[in-house]
Coordinates of C-alpha atoms (C1' of nucleotides) in Angstrom, one line a residue:
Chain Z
X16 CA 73.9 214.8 210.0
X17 CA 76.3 214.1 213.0
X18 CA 77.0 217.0 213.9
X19 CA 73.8 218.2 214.2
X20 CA 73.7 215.3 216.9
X21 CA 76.9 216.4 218.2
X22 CA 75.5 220.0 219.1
X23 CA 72.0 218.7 220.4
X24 CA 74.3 216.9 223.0
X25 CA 75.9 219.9 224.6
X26 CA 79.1 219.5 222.5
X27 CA 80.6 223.3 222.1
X28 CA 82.4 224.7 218.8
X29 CA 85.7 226.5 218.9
X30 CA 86.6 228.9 215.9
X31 CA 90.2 228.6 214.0
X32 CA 90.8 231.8 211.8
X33 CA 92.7 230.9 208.5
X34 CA 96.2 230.2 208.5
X35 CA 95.6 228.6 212.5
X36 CA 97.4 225.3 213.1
X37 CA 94.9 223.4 214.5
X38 CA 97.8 220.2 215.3
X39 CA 100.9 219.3 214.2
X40 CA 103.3 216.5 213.7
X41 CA 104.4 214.9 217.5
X42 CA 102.0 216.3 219.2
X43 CA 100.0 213.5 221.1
X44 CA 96.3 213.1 219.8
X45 CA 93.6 214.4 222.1
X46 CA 90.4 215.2 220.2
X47 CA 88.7 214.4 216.8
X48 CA 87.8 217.3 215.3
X49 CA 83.8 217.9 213.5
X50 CA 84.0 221.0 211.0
X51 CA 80.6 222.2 211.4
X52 CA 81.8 224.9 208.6
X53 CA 84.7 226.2 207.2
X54 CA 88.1 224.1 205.6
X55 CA 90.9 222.7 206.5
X56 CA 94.1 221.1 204.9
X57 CA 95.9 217.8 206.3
X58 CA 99.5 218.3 204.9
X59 CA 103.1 217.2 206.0
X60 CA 105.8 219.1 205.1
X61 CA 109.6 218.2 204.4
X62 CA 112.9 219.4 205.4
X63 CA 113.1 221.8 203.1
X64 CA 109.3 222.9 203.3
X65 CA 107.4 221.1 200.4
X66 CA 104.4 220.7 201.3
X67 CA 102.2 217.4 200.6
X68 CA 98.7 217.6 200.6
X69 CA 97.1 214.3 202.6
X70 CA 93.6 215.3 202.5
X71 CA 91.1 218.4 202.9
X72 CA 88.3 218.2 205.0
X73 CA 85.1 220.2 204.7
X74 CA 82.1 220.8 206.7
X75 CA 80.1 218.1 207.8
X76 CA 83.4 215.7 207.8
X77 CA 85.9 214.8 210.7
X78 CA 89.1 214.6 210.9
X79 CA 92.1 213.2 213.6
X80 CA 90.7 209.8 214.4
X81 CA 92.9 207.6 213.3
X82 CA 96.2 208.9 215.5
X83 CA 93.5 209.2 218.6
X84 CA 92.3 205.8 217.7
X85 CA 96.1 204.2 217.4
X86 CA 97.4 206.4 220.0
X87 CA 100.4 207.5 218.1
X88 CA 101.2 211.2 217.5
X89 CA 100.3 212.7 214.5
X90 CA 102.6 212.7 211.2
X91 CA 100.8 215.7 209.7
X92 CA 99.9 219.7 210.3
X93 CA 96.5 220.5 210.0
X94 CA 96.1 224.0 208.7
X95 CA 93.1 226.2 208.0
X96 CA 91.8 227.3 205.0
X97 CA 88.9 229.2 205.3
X98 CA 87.6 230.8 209.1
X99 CA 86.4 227.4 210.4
X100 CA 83.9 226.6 213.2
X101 CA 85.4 223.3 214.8
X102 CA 83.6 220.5 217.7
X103 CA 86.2 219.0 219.3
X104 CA 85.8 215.6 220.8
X105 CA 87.5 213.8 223.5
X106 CA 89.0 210.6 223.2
X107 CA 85.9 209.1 225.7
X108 CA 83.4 210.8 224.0
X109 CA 84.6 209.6 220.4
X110 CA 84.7 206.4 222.1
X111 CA 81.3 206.4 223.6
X112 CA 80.1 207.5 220.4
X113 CA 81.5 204.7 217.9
X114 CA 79.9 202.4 220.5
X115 CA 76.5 203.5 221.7
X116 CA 75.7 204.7 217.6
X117 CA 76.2 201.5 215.3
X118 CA 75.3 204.2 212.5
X119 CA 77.9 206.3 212.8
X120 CA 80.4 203.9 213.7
X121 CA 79.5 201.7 210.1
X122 CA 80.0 205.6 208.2
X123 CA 83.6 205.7 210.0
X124 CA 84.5 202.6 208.8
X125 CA 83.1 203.6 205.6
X126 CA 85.1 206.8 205.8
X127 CA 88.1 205.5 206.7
X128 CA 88.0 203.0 203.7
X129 CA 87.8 205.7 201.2
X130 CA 90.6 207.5 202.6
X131 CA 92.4 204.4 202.0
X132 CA 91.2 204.0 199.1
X133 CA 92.5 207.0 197.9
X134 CA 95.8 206.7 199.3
X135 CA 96.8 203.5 197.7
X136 CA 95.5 205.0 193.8
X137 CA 98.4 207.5 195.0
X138 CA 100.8 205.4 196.3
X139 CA 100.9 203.5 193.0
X140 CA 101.5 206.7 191.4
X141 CA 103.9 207.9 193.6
X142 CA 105.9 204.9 193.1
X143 CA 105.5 203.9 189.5
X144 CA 104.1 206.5 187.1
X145 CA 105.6 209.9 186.2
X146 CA 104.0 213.7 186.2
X147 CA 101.8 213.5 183.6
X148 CA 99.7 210.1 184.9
X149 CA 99.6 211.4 188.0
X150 CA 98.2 214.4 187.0
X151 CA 95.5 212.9 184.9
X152 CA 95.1 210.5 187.7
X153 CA 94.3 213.4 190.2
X154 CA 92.2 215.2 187.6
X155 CA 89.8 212.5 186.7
X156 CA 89.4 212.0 190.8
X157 CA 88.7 215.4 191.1
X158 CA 86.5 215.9 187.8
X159 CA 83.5 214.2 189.1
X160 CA 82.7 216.5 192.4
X161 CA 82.6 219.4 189.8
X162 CA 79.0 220.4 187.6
X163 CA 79.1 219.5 184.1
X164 CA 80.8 222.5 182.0
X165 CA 81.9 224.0 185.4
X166 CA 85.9 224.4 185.9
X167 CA 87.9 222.8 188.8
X168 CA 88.8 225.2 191.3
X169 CA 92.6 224.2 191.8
X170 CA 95.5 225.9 191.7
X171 CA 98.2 224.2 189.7
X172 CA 100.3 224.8 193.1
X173 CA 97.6 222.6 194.8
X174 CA 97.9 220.1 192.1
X175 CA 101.7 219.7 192.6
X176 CA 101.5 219.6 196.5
X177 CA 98.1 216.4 196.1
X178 CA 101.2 214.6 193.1
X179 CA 104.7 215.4 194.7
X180 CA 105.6 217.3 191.6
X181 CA 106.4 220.9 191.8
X182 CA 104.2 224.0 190.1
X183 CA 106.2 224.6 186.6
X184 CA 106.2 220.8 186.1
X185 CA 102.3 220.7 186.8
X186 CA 102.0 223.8 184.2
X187 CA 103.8 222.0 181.5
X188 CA 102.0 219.0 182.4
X189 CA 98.7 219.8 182.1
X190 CA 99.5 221.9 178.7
X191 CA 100.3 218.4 177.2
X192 CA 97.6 216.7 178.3
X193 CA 95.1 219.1 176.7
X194 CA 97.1 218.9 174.0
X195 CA 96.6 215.5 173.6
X196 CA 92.7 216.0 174.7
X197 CA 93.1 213.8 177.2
X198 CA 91.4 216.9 179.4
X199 CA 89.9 220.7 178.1
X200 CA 91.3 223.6 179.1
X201 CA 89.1 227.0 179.2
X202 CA 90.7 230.2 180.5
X203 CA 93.3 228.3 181.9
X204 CA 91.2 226.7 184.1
X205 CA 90.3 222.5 184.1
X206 CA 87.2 222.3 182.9
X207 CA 84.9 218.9 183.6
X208 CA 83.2 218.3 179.6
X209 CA 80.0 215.6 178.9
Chain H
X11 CA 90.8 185.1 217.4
X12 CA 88.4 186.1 214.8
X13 CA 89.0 183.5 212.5
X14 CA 88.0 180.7 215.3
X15 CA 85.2 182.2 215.6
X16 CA 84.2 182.0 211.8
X17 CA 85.4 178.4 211.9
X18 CA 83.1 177.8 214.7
X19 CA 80.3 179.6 213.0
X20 CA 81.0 176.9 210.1
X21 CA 82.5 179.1 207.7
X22 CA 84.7 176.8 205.4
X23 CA 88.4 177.3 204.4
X24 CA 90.2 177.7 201.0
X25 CA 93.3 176.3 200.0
X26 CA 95.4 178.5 198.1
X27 CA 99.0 177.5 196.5
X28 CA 102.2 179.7 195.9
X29 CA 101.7 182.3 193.5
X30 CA 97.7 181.9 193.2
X31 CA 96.0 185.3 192.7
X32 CA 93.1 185.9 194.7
X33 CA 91.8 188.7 193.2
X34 CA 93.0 191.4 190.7
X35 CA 92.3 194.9 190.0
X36 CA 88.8 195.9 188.0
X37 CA 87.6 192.9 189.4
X38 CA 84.0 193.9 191.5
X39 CA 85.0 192.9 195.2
X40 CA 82.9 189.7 196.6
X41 CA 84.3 188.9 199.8
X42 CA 86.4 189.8 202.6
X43 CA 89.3 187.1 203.1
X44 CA 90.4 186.3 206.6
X45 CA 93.2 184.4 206.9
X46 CA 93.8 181.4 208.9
X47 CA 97.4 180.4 207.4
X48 CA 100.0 181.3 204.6
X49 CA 100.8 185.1 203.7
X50 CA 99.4 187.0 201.2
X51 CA 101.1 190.4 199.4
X52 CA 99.2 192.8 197.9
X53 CA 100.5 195.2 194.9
X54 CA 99.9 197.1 192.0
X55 CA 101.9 196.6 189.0
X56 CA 102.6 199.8 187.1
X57 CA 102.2 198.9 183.1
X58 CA 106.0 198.2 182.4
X59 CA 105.4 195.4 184.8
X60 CA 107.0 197.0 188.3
X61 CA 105.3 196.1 191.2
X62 CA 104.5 197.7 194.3
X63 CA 104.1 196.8 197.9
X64 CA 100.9 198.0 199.1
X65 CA 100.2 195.8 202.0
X66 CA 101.3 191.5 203.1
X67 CA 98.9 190.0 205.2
X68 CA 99.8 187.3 207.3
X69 CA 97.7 184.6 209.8
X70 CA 95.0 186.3 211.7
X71 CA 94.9 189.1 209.3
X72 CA 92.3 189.8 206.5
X73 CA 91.9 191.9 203.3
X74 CA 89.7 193.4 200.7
X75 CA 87.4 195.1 202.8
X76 CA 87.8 198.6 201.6
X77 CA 86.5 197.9 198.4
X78 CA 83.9 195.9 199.6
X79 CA 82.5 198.0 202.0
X80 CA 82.6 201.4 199.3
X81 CA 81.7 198.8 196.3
X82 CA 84.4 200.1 193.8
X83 CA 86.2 197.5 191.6
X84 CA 89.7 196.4 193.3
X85 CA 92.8 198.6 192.5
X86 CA 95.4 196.1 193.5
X87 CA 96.5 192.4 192.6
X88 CA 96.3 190.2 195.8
X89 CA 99.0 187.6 195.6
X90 CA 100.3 184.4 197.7
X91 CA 103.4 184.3 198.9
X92 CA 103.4 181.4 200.7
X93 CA 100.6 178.5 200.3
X94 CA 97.2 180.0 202.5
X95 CA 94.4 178.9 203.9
X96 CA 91.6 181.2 203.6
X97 CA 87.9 181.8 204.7
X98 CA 86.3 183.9 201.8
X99 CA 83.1 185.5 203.9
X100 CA 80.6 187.5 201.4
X101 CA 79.0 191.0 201.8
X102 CA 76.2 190.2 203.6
X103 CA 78.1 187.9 206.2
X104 CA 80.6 190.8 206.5
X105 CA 78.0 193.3 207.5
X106 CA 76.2 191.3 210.1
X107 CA 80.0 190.8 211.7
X108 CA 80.3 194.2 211.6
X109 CA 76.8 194.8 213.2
X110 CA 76.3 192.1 215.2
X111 CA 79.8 192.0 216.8
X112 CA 80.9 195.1 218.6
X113 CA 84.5 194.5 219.3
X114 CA 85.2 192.8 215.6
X115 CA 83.8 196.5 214.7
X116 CA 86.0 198.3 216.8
X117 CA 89.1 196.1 215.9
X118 CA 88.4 197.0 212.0
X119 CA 88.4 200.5 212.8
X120 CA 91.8 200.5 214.2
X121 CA 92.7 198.1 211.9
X122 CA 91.8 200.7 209.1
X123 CA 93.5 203.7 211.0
X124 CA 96.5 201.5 211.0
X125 CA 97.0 201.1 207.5
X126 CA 96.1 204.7 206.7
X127 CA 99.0 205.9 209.0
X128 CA 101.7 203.7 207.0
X129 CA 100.1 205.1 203.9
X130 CA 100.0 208.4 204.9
X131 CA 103.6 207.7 206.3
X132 CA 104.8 206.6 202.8
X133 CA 103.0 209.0 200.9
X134 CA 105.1 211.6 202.6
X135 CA 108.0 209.4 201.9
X136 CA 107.2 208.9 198.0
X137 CA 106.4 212.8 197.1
X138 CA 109.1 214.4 199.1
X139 CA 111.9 212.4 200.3
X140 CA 115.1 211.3 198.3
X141 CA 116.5 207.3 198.0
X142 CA 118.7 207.4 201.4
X143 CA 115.3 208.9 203.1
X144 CA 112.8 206.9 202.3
X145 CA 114.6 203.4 203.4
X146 CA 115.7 204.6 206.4
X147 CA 111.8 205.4 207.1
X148 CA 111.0 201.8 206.2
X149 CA 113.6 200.3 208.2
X150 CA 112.7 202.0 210.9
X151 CA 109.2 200.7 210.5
X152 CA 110.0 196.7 210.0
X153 CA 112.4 197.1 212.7
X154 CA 110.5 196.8 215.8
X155 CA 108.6 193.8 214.7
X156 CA 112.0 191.3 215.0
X157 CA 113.6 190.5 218.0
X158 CA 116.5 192.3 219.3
X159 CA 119.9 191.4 217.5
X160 CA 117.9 189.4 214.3
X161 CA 117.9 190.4 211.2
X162 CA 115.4 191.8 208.7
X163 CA 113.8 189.2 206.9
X164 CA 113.5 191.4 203.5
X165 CA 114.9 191.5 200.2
X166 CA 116.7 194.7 198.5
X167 CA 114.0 194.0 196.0
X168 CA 111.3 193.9 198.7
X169 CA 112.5 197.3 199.9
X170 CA 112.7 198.4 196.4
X171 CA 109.2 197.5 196.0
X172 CA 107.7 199.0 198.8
X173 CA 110.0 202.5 198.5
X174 CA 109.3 202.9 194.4
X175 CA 113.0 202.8 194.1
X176 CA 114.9 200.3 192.0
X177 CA 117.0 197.2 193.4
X178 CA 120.2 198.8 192.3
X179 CA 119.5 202.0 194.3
X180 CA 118.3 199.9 196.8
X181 CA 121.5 198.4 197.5
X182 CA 123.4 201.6 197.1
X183 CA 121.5 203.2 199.6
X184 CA 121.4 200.8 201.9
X185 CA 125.1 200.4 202.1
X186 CA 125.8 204.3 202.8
X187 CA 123.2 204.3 205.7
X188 CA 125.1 201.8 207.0
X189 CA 128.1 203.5 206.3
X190 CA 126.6 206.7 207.8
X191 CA 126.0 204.4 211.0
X192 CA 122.6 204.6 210.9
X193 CA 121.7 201.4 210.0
X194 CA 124.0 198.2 210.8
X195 CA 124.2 195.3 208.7
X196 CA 125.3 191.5 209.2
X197 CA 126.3 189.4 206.6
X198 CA 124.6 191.6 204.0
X199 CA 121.0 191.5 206.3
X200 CA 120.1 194.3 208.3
X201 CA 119.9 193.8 212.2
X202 CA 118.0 195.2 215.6
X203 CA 120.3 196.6 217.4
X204 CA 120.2 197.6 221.3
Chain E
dT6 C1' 130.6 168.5 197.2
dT7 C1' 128.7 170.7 192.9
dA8 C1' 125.4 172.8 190.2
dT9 C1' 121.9 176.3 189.6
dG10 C1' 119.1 180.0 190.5
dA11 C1' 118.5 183.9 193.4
dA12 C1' 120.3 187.9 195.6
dT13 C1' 123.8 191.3 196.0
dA14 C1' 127.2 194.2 193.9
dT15 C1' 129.4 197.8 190.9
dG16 C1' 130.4 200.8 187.0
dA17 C1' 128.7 203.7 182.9
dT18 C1' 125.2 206.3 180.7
dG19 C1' 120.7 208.7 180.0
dC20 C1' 116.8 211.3 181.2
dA21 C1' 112.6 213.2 183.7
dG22 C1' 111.8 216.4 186.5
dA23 C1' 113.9 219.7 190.0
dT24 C1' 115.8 224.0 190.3
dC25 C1' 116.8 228.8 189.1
dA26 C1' 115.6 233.0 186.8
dT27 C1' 112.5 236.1 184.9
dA28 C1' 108.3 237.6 182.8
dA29 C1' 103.4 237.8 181.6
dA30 C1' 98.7 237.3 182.9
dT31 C1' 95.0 237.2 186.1
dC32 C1' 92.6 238.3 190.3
dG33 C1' 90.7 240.6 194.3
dG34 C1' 90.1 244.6 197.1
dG35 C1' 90.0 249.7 197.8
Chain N
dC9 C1' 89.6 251.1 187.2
dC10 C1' 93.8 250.6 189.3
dC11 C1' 97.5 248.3 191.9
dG12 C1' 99.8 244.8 194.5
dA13 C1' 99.6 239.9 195.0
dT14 C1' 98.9 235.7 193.3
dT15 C1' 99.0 232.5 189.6
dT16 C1' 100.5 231.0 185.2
dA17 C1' 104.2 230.8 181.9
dT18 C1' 108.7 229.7 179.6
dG19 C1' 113.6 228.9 179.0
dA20 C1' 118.2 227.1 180.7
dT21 C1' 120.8 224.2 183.6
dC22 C1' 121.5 220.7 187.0
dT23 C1' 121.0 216.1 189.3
dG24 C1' 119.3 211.9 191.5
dC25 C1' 117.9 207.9 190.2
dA26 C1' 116.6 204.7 186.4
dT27 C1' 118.5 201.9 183.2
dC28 C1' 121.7 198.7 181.1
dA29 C1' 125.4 195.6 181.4
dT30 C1' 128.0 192.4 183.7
dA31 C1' 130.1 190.2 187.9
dT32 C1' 130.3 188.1 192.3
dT33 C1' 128.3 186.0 196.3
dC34 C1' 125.0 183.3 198.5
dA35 C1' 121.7 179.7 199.2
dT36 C1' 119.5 175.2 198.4
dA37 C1' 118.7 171.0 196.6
dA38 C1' 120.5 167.0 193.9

DNA sequence: TTATGAATATGATGCAGATCATAAATCGGG
DNA sequence: CCCGATTTATGATCTGCATCATATTCATAA
């Protein structure tokens, strides 16, 4: 995995306790960071503090390249979630590495076209459908990484901040849809069936 | 420019009139289209029939690779907007580009990190921000790309359709931002100032 | 010019989801 | 097993924008 490669080369990893801000919104893009373990969330956050969920990133993924790659400040915070042990790459060595590693620079483009893939399923949501296709939209995207019988773990609060809607509407949301078994419910908890 | 390259490589072009779609979503993607003239727009239409704006590719540009390069069905309808001349170049021609051309590579990747910023832009925009917000946002995007003292080439329905909002609120809004002074209109289009 | 369709405009009404308040259930750590 | 914190739950009210209806203005071709 890359950042296996990444430590064999002498690259160094920083640790963020929970809660750190690793970046936030303005601030001018200097690294791409490698999560060798640990999570983080990508959010943006309003005026009056709602948060929005634009990704979370996991070990063994990256995150940060495209503001370093566009050289425009970043429109998001990126908070921890769990302790995290972090790589951090400079701008020439990112650049060195997308050139001299035709491997790693087809999975970028690989990985950027899911995130984008991703962001326009919520974008059409966002604009046109109301709580209770966007939640099932978000479920059935999140359903699949989870075992057969086993429960998502997501907080209806994490659900409202990925769909723009806020908790209570999530909570009466996802009532009706296992209502209407459009998903199963056990213990309160989203559970993935087959 | 890329697409004199293809052309030199005798890749052939496609004629396609007003209104044509190119592709449509569920479909399984084939090619990546390159542009040589014309404009494309590419939306989603919600199932009462409203569309949104999630991209409009011009000359020079191209489209569809996301899906191709993840191999998931298309999400979005891609439209003509004005008549377009197009090179349609398969999977397997797309690859070796990628491969065998290291500066068509790196131009995709920034390419891709472009589009995920305005996403990620309006998916802030969509969950959190009210009417007034969100079109002062886009403005302030389409702005910088017409010359000082012109006017916006867009429609109150264009806005509409790229901000989830409706015409009607489109119009509305527009007229208190400018109002508010933070916009300026000109005969009913909005213009660059400074 | 005038006709005709598109774009802009404006008022009235309805409704999904936000907001506010308060409570019950569940969880994780000592 | 207990306790404080987090998460889930539920009702009441409020509100921004959608929706519907109907003009008016603006373009473009005949």
């Amino acid at each position: 995995m890359e950042i296996q490669r990444l430590t064999d080369k002498g690259f160094t990893t920083k640790t963020f306790q929970k809660d750190a801000i690793i970046y936030e919104p303005g601030m001018q893009p200097r690294y791409v960071y490698f999560i060798q373990s640990g999570e983080v969330r990508m959010v943006t956050i309003s005026d009056d503090g709602k948060e929005f969920i634009q990704g979370v990133f996991k070990a063994g993924q990256y995150f940060g390249e495209p503001a370093l790659l566009i050289d425009k400040p970043y429109l998001a915070f990126t908070i921890v979630n769990k302790v995290s042990r972090i790589i951090q790459v400079n701008r020439q060595d990112f650049f060195a590495l997308i050139e001299n590693e035709p491997d790693f620079s087809m999975s970028l483009i690989k990985t950027l076209s899911r995130r984008l893939f991703y962001k326009s399923m919520m974008l059409e949501e966002l604009a046109n459908e109301k709580a209770e296709h966007r939640l099932l939209t978000i479920i059935n995207y999140l359903l699949p990484d989870v075992a057969v019988g086993a429960p998502l773990k997501v907080t209806r609060q994490e659900l409202a901040d990925m769909t723009g809607l806020r908790v209570e509407t999530v909570i009466r949301g996802v009532k009706l849809l296992s209502k209407k078994g459009l998903i199963s419910l056990s213990g309160g908890k989203i559970i993935r069936l087959e």
